[in-house]
Amino acid sequence: MIIFTLLLERNYSIKQSELQATNIANRFSLQQKNMLDDIERLARYIAQQESKHDELLTTCPDYFELFKSLYNNVANIGMIDLQGNISCATSGQVKNINIADRDYFKNALNSDMLSVGYFQLDRSLQTTTVNFALSLKNTAGVTKGAVIIVIALDWWNAAINEINLPDGSLVAIVDSNTKILAHYPKNTTLIGNSIAQSYVESMQADSHFITDEQGVIRIFSRSTIYNDPHNNNLDIYIGLPVTDVLAQINHNFIISLTVFITFLLLLTFIAYKLLKVSIFTPINNLTKATDSLANGVMPSEQNDTPNSPELKVLYQRFKIMAETRLATEANLKNKHDELTSLLSALPDSYLKINNKGGVSNIGGSFNIPGVTQSVNNLTLASFVTERNALLILNNLPTSTSNNSNNLEFTLQSQTDIKNFEARINPMQTNHEFVVVLRDITQRKQNEEALHLAALVYGNSSEGMAITDENGIIFDVNPAFSKTTLFSKEEVINKTISVLSSGKHDKTFYQALWAELTSTGRWQGEIINRRKNGELYVEWLTIDTVYDDNNIPVRRIAIFTDLTEKKQADALIWKQAHFDHLTDLPNRLELKKRLNECFMRVENNAEQLVIMLLDIDHFKDVNDTLGHHYGDALLKFVSQRILESAKNAEFVARIGGDEFVIVFSKIKEQHIKQIAENILLSLSSAIYIENEELFISASIGIASAPNDGENTEQLLKAADQAMYKAKVNGRNGFEFFSHDMREKAQMRMLLLKELRTAIELEQFELFYQPIVCLKDLHVHKAEGLIRWRHPEKGLISPADFIPLAEETRQINILGQFVFSQALQTLNDIKAHITNDFQLSVNVSPIQLSTPDSGIDEWGAMLNAANLPASSIVAEITEGLMVNPEALTQSRLKALVQSGMQLALDDFGTGYSSLAYLQEMDTDYLKIDKRFVDNINKGSQELVLCETIIVMAHQLGLKVIAEGIETKQQMQLLLEAGCDYGQGYLFSKPLPKEQFMSLLTTSQIIALK
């Protein structure tokens, strides 16, 4: 306490000296602040006076000199314009000096506060200075420049060195860059240098005492004597010497401390002598006696008994205590051995730990994965992993509580994962606990299995019932009650026969029990009755549970309600075999029934007859009125067919608008009458909502076994007959004939060979000349495709073009024709100088198919270096009125490209003069049918003349096809026809012959 008091007195003395030094520093700083305040007042006075002028003066006012003489610290006063140029200065003006780059000048222009600069070499005064600047305003308050006040650092250094400070003091005035502006004691070499780093660090430390290299101790303080708005500071560092003061304080402290320690040592020596006589010697004797008692050696009464009566009594008490202790320890050891044997026999493991996780003992049946019975590691984490150890330590019971805490955790070995239960019991010893670890892996698995079984039993969609060996119900699950409508309470202790429907006889149940008794299992379909009397079908499985003596003790019945499945199966079967719209058998059911009918056909006298009916133009109904009307129409048609063919075996709908009527055991003479009746019934008006419809149908009739030996053949035969009825004008019926099958087979063969012919390049282009009727000169030709079959020879286009259009192979053929025509035109161009045209036929399919290739024709012409007018595209009249946008746009594109159009077979289709004008057609071709019977005064001649006159009026040229006689040529020439084409002039020729004809003579010689 005395030392602490001495320290306090020393610190108080130091604080007093520090306070005295601080007061001196504050007075010095205040003097410097007052000097800078005078500078600011001077600057503001000048700014106030100059605000009376709109423009910046170019010569300094007289009061500038007055102020300069009054303020010894001011070396120069000047005014600077906005560009940084000196407008006036009291110390003369130096040319080419500009301070626009000085921060203090820019800061002054941007604020109304006095801005301070940094250490600098003044270019006007040629000495080191620090400058101050304040913005100048005009009468409107707009900045027009700045006033600059310059303090010479020589003056400042001299000024602070005139101040009376203690010997050894240090003073430094620095700018924001820590450059020294003035220094005490005077040292010109330091001006402009950075202040020592130790000064700066001392201002940030707890103690401001600094010892220099000469051992002089100074107390430093720092204060800001000016701070402008842009955080440019002028700071003053003042260091006052305190070496002598601190030395005197320390000398006084050491003298006081020495006197105190000497006095303390004297007191200690006296106390030791007294304690040794009264306490230490008796205690030493007592210690020796205690050591003897601890080693089990009893001190003798004569020699070792202490002289002190009190210690003698204490010695006797120690002797009694030692005897009692030895007996207790022996008893505890026996108990410990018994407990250890008992714990080792139990399946649990035991750990004795402290509250830090340290293990001091283990025991029991130690079967923790990866851990041996050892305490070498002595940490809980070594036994149960770091994570589980933390879990146990976080759940330690409080030492004041007698309760134990239980928790569970898992340990993973190399092969499996085990679950453990930890029971933590606090010991009487503070901060120690016993952790009992039990492997509960099997228990967890059993619990999970039981829980899963309970979930399955309670949530299964299948009904379950548990009975005894005789069928008395013990328990049922919720699905049982949901299916049977019996609650659990209503069926407990009743036999399973409570569900009996009466639909199974006694024999059924006897067989069930016999199989159940012999095998322990029965499964099958059974009909039972719900509580409300409703019958249902279920799939029932019964299993038997046996005891250890193989005696049945339980039967478990599991069943699935099949009612909805049966209904769904029936619905699915009906949907698969019957038309959903008319409720008639569909194609699948038709084939099934026809197969059965074929098995019953015995002889030709009782034929199996089918009629395949297709509604004529049914698509028009859907396209114009919508599918709603189409569906309603199909229902009406099916009803009328059923009413008209009541003696039919059945009626089926096999497609969109196709029906099949099947007759068995019908006479041949009745077939025609029935077909007529069906067509007649369909011819009358049908009313659907507000629409009145009239329809017709085409029927194909085929019979077995004559027209087909199986279902597929018979249906195909009826389809071919129906197709023929449509070809013959619809609204009729046709019987199948074998020539239909032959034609169909030939058509299929031809279609197959057509695809092969394209790949094998069996097609070639023939050319038929088109001559001018006036001079028989050949100006044009028509390219006609031919198929040179390796076995059948040349095949007519009439046989394969329809097939090509049907399969869209016409697009490939069209591209072939066009490319061959271009090649031929180039060959012709090499021999004939005048323009020559080739006509190519364009199929409607080429114009309506997006990827037909017709859009590439323009590019192909350019690549062949041929004008577009060298090609004439021949189209039919139907194409001109085709409403498809793609067809019309392509026709117009052909015309716009420069190709010419020829209207083929004019007069046989939908002739339209409006379309002729709109499409800018170039040629009309009169069909061969008009030319064949042309004679003088014939109606055909009148028609030809009319066509020719009309075409000429529209600006079109006319080409007559099929001219075979000179009379036909002469009549057409007299009628004004321009060109002719036909066998009179030349048949279609292969390219070699055609080129020979052109190169020999372009004029046809008539025979």
Coordinates of N, CA, C and O in Angstrom, one line a residue, residues 343-437:
L343 N -20.2 -54.4 -13.8 CA -20.2 -53.6 -15.0 C -19.7 -54.3 -16.2 O -20.2 -54.1 -17.4
S344 N -18.6 -55.1 -16.1 CA -18.0 -55.8 -17.2 C -19.0 -56.8 -17.8 O -18.9 -57.2 -18.9
A345 N -19.9 -57.3 -16.9 CA -20.9 -58.4 -17.4 C -22.0 -57.7 -18.1 O -22.7 -58.4 -18.9
L346 N -22.3 -56.4 -18.0 CA -23.4 -55.8 -18.7 C -23.0 -55.4 -20.1 O -21.8 -55.2 -20.4
P347 N -24.0 -55.2 -21.0 CA -23.6 -54.9 -22.4 C -23.3 -53.4 -22.7 O -23.0 -53.0 -23.8
D348 N -23.3 -52.6 -21.6 CA -23.1 -51.2 -21.8 C -21.6 -50.8 -21.6 O -20.8 -51.6 -21.1
S349 N -21.2 -49.7 -22.2 CA -19.9 -49.1 -22.0 C -20.0 -47.9 -21.1 O -21.0 -47.2 -21.1
Y350 N -18.9 -47.7 -20.3 CA -18.9 -46.6 -19.3 C -17.7 -45.7 -19.5 O -16.6 -46.2 -19.7
L351 N -17.9 -44.4 -19.4 CA -16.8 -43.5 -19.5 C -16.9 -42.5 -18.3 O -18.0 -42.0 -18.0
K352 N -15.8 -42.3 -17.6 CA -15.8 -41.2 -16.6 C -15.0 -40.0 -17.2 O -13.9 -40.1 -17.6
I353 N -15.8 -38.9 -17.3 CA -15.2 -37.7 -17.9 C -15.3 -36.5 -17.0 O -16.1 -36.5 -16.0
N354 N -14.6 -35.5 -17.4 CA -14.8 -34.2 -16.7 C -15.5 -33.3 -17.7 O -15.9 -33.6 -18.8
N355 N -15.8 -32.0 -17.2 CA -16.6 -31.1 -18.0 C -15.8 -30.6 -19.2 O -16.4 -29.9 -20.0
K356 N -14.5 -30.9 -19.4 CA -13.8 -30.5 -20.6 C -13.7 -31.6 -21.6 O -13.1 -31.4 -22.7
G357 N -14.2 -32.8 -21.3 CA -14.2 -33.9 -22.2 C -13.0 -34.8 -22.0 O -12.8 -35.8 -22.8
G358 N -12.3 -34.6 -20.9 CA -11.2 -35.5 -20.6 C -11.7 -36.8 -20.0 O -12.6 -36.8 -19.2
V359 N -11.1 -38.0 -20.4 CA -11.6 -39.3 -20.0 C -10.6 -39.8 -18.9 O -9.4 -39.9 -19.2
S360 N -11.1 -40.2 -17.7 CA -10.2 -40.7 -16.7 C -10.3 -42.2 -16.5 O -9.5 -42.8 -15.9
N361 N -11.4 -42.8 -17.0 CA -11.6 -44.2 -16.8 C -12.7 -44.7 -17.7 O -13.6 -43.9 -18.1
I362 N -12.5 -46.0 -18.2 CA -13.6 -46.6 -19.0 C -13.8 -48.0 -18.5 O -13.0 -48.5 -17.8
G363 N -15.0 -48.5 -18.8 CA -15.3 -49.9 -18.4 C -16.5 -50.4 -19.1 O -17.1 -49.8 -20.0
G364 N -16.9 -51.7 -18.7 CA -18.0 -52.3 -19.3 C -17.6 -53.0 -20.6 O -16.5 -53.2 -20.9
S365 N -18.7 -53.4 -21.4 CA -18.5 -54.1 -22.6 C -18.2 -53.1 -23.7 O -19.2 -52.5 -24.3
F366 N -17.0 -52.8 -24.0 CA -16.6 -51.8 -24.9 C -16.7 -52.2 -26.3 O -15.7 -52.9 -26.8
N367 N -17.8 -51.9 -27.1 CA -17.9 -52.4 -28.5 C -18.3 -51.2 -29.4 O -19.0 -51.4 -30.3
I368 N -17.6 -50.1 -29.1 CA -17.9 -48.9 -30.0 C -17.0 -49.1 -31.2 O -15.8 -49.4 -31.1
P369 N -17.6 -48.9 -32.4 CA -16.8 -49.1 -33.7 C -15.5 -48.3 -33.7 O -15.5 -47.1 -33.5
G370 N -14.4 -49.0 -34.0 CA -13.1 -48.4 -34.2 C -12.4 -48.0 -32.9 O -11.4 -47.3 -32.9
V371 N -12.9 -48.4 -31.7 CA -12.3 -48.0 -30.4 C -12.0 -49.2 -29.6 O -12.7 -50.2 -29.5
T372 N -10.8 -49.2 -29.0 CA -10.3 -50.3 -28.1 C -10.4 -49.8 -26.7 O -10.5 -48.6 -26.4
Q373 N -10.3 -50.7 -25.7 CA -10.5 -50.4 -24.3 C -9.2 -49.9 -23.8 O -8.4 -50.6 -23.2
S374 N -9.0 -48.6 -24.1 CA -7.7 -47.9 -23.7 C -8.0 -46.5 -23.3 O -8.9 -45.9 -23.9
V375 N -7.2 -45.9 -22.4 CA -7.4 -44.5 -22.0 C -6.2 -43.7 -22.4 O -5.9 -42.7 -21.7
N376 N -5.4 -44.2 -23.4 CA -4.2 -43.5 -23.7 C -4.5 -42.1 -24.2 O -3.7 -41.1 -23.9
N377 N -5.5 -41.9 -25.0 CA -5.8 -40.6 -25.6 C -6.5 -39.7 -24.6 O -6.3 -38.5 -24.7
L378 N -7.3 -40.2 -23.7 CA -7.8 -39.4 -22.6 C -8.7 -38.3 -23.0 O -8.8 -37.3 -22.3
T379 N -9.4 -38.4 -24.2 CA -10.3 -37.4 -24.6 C -11.6 -38.1 -25.1 O -11.6 -39.2 -25.7
L380 N -12.7 -37.5 -24.8 CA -14.0 -38.0 -25.2 C -14.1 -38.2 -26.7 O -14.7 -39.1 -27.3
A381 N -13.6 -37.2 -27.5 CA -13.6 -37.2 -28.9 C -12.9 -38.4 -29.5 O -13.3 -38.9 -30.6
S382 N -12.0 -39.0 -28.8 CA -11.3 -40.2 -29.3 C -12.2 -41.4 -29.4 O -11.9 -42.4 -30.1
F383 N -13.3 -41.4 -28.6 CA -14.2 -42.5 -28.5 C -15.4 -42.3 -29.3 O -15.9 -43.3 -29.9
V384 N -16.0 -41.1 -29.4 CA -17.3 -40.9 -30.1 C -17.3 -39.8 -31.1 O -18.3 -39.3 -31.5
T385 N -16.1 -39.4 -31.7 CA -16.0 -38.4 -32.7 C -16.1 -37.0 -32.1 O -16.8 -36.8 -31.0
E386 N -15.5 -36.0 -32.7 CA -15.5 -34.6 -32.2 C -17.0 -34.1 -32.1 O -17.3 -33.4 -31.1
R387 N -17.8 -34.4 -33.1 CA -19.1 -33.8 -33.2 C -20.0 -34.4 -32.0 O -20.7 -33.7 -31.3
N388 N -19.9 -35.7 -31.8 CA -20.7 -36.4 -30.8 C -20.2 -36.0 -29.4 O -21.0 -35.8 -28.4
A389 N -18.9 -35.8 -29.3 CA -18.3 -35.3 -28.0 C -18.9 -34.0 -27.6 O -19.2 -33.7 -26.5
L390 N -18.9 -33.1 -28.6 CA -19.5 -31.7 -28.4 C -20.9 -31.8 -28.0 O -21.4 -31.1 -27.1
L391 N -21.7 -32.7 -28.6 CA -23.1 -32.9 -28.3 C -23.2 -33.4 -26.8 O -24.1 -32.9 -26.1
I392 N -22.4 -34.3 -26.4 CA -22.5 -34.8 -25.0 C -22.1 -33.7 -24.0 O -22.8 -33.5 -23.0
L393 N -21.0 -33.0 -24.3 CA -20.6 -31.9 -23.4 C -21.6 -30.8 -23.3 O -21.8 -30.2 -22.2
N394 N -22.4 -30.5 -24.4 CA -23.4 -29.5 -24.3 C -24.6 -29.9 -23.5 O -25.5 -29.1 -23.2
N395 N -24.7 -31.2 -23.3 CA -25.9 -31.8 -22.5 C -25.5 -32.3 -21.2 O -26.3 -33.1 -20.6
L396 N -24.4 -31.9 -20.6 CA -24.0 -32.3 -19.3 C -25.0 -31.7 -18.2 O -25.3 -30.6 -18.3
P397 N -25.5 -32.6 -17.3 CA -26.4 -32.1 -16.3 C -25.6 -31.2 -15.3 O -24.3 -31.3 -15.2
T398 N -26.3 -30.3 -14.6 CA -25.6 -29.5 -13.6 C -25.2 -30.3 -12.4 O -25.8 -31.3 -12.1
S399 N -24.1 -29.9 -11.8 CA -23.5 -30.6 -10.7 C -24.5 -30.6 -9.5 O -24.4 -31.5 -8.6
T400 N -25.3 -29.6 -9.4 CA -26.3 -29.5 -8.3 C -27.5 -30.4 -8.5 O -28.3 -30.5 -7.6
S401 N -27.7 -30.9 -9.7 CA -28.9 -31.7 -10.0 C -28.5 -33.2 -9.9 O -27.4 -33.6 -10.3
N402 N -29.5 -34.0 -9.4 CA -29.4 -35.4 -9.4 C -29.9 -36.1 -10.6 O -29.9 -37.3 -10.7
N403 N -30.5 -35.3 -11.5 CA -31.1 -35.9 -12.7 C -30.0 -36.2 -13.7 O -29.0 -35.6 -13.8
S404 N -30.3 -37.3 -14.6 CA -29.4 -37.6 -15.7 C -30.0 -37.1 -17.0 O -31.2 -37.0 -17.1
N405 N -29.1 -36.9 -17.9 CA -29.6 -36.5 -19.3 C -29.3 -37.6 -20.2 O -28.3 -38.3 -20.2
N406 N -30.3 -37.8 -21.1 CA -30.2 -38.9 -22.2 C -30.1 -38.2 -23.6 O -30.9 -37.2 -23.8
L407 N -29.4 -38.8 -24.4 CA -29.3 -38.3 -25.8 C -28.9 -39.5 -26.7 O -28.4 -40.5 -26.2
E408 N -29.1 -39.3 -28.0 CA -28.8 -40.4 -29.0 C -27.9 -39.8 -30.0 O -28.0 -38.6 -30.4
F409 N -27.0 -40.7 -30.6 CA -26.1 -40.2 -31.6 C -25.7 -41.5 -32.5 O -26.0 -42.6 -32.1
T410 N -25.0 -41.2 -33.6 CA -24.6 -42.3 -34.5 C -23.1 -42.3 -34.7 O -22.5 -41.3 -34.6
L411 N -22.6 -43.5 -34.9 CA -21.2 -43.7 -35.2 C -21.1 -44.6 -36.4 O -21.8 -45.6 -36.6
Q412 N -20.2 -44.1 -37.3 CA -20.1 -44.9 -38.6 C -18.7 -45.6 -38.6 O -17.7 -45.0 -38.4
S413 N -18.8 -46.9 -38.9 CA -17.6 -47.7 -39.0 C -17.3 -47.9 -40.5 O -18.0 -47.3 -41.4
Q414 N -16.4 -48.7 -40.9 CA -16.1 -48.9 -42.3 C -17.2 -49.7 -43.0 O -17.3 -49.6 -44.2
T415 N -18.0 -50.5 -42.2 CA -19.0 -51.3 -42.9 C -20.4 -50.8 -42.6 O -21.3 -51.1 -43.5
D416 N -20.7 -50.2 -41.5 CA -22.1 -49.8 -41.2 C -22.2 -48.7 -40.3 O -21.2 -48.1 -39.9
I417 N -23.4 -48.3 -40.0 CA -23.7 -47.1 -39.1 C -24.4 -47.7 -37.9 O -25.4 -48.4 -38.0
K418 N -23.9 -47.4 -36.7 CA -24.5 -47.8 -35.4 C -25.1 -46.7 -34.7 O -24.6 -45.6 -34.7
N419 N -26.2 -47.0 -34.0 CA -26.9 -46.0 -33.1 C -26.5 -46.2 -31.7 O -26.5 -47.4 -31.2
F420 N -26.3 -45.2 -30.9 CA -26.0 -45.3 -29.5 C -26.8 -44.3 -28.7 O -27.2 -43.3 -29.2
E421 N -27.1 -44.8 -27.5 CA -27.8 -43.9 -26.5 C -26.8 -43.6 -25.4 O -26.1 -44.5 -24.9
A422 N -26.7 -42.3 -25.0 CA -25.8 -41.9 -24.0 C -26.6 -41.4 -22.8 O -27.5 -40.5 -23.0
R423 N -26.3 -42.0 -21.6 CA -27.0 -41.5 -20.4 C -25.9 -40.9 -19.5 O -24.9 -41.5 -19.2
I424 N -26.1 -39.6 -19.2 CA -25.0 -38.8 -18.5 C -25.5 -38.6 -17.1 O -26.6 -38.0 -16.9
N425 N -24.7 -39.0 -16.1 CA -25.0 -38.9 -14.7 C -23.9 -38.1 -14.0 O -22.7 -38.3 -14.2
P426 N -24.3 -37.0 -13.2 CA -23.3 -36.3 -12.5 C -22.8 -37.0 -11.3 O -23.5 -37.8 -10.7
M427 N -21.5 -36.8 -11.0 CA -20.9 -37.4 -9.8 C -20.9 -36.4 -8.7 O -21.0 -35.2 -8.9
Q428 N -20.7 -36.9 -7.4 CA -20.7 -36.0 -6.3 C -19.5 -35.1 -6.4 O -19.5 -34.0 -6.0
T429 N -18.4 -35.7 -7.0 CA -17.2 -34.9 -7.2 C -17.5 -33.8 -8.2 O -18.1 -34.0 -9.3
N430 N -17.1 -32.6 -8.0 CA -17.4 -31.5 -8.8 C -16.8 -31.6 -10.2 O -15.6 -32.0 -10.3
H431 N -17.6 -31.3 -11.3 CA -17.2 -31.3 -12.7 C -16.8 -32.7 -13.2 O -16.0 -32.8 -14.1
E432 N -17.3 -33.8 -12.6 CA -17.1 -35.1 -13.1 C -18.4 -35.8 -13.4 O -19.3 -35.6 -12.6
F433 N -18.4 -36.7 -14.5 CA -19.6 -37.3 -14.9 C -19.4 -38.7 -15.4 O -18.2 -39.0 -15.8
V434 N -20.4 -39.6 -15.3 CA -20.3 -40.9 -15.8 C -21.2 -41.0 -17.0 O -22.4 -40.6 -16.9
V435 N -20.7 -41.4 -18.2 CA -21.4 -41.5 -19.4 C -21.6 -43.0 -19.7 O -20.6 -43.7 -19.9
V436 N -22.9 -43.5 -19.7 CA -23.2 -44.8 -20.0 C -23.6 -44.9 -21.5 O -24.6 -44.3 -21.9
L437 N -22.8 -45.7 -22.3 CA -23.1 -45.8 -23.7 C -23.7 -47.2 -24.0 O -23.2 -48.2 -23.6

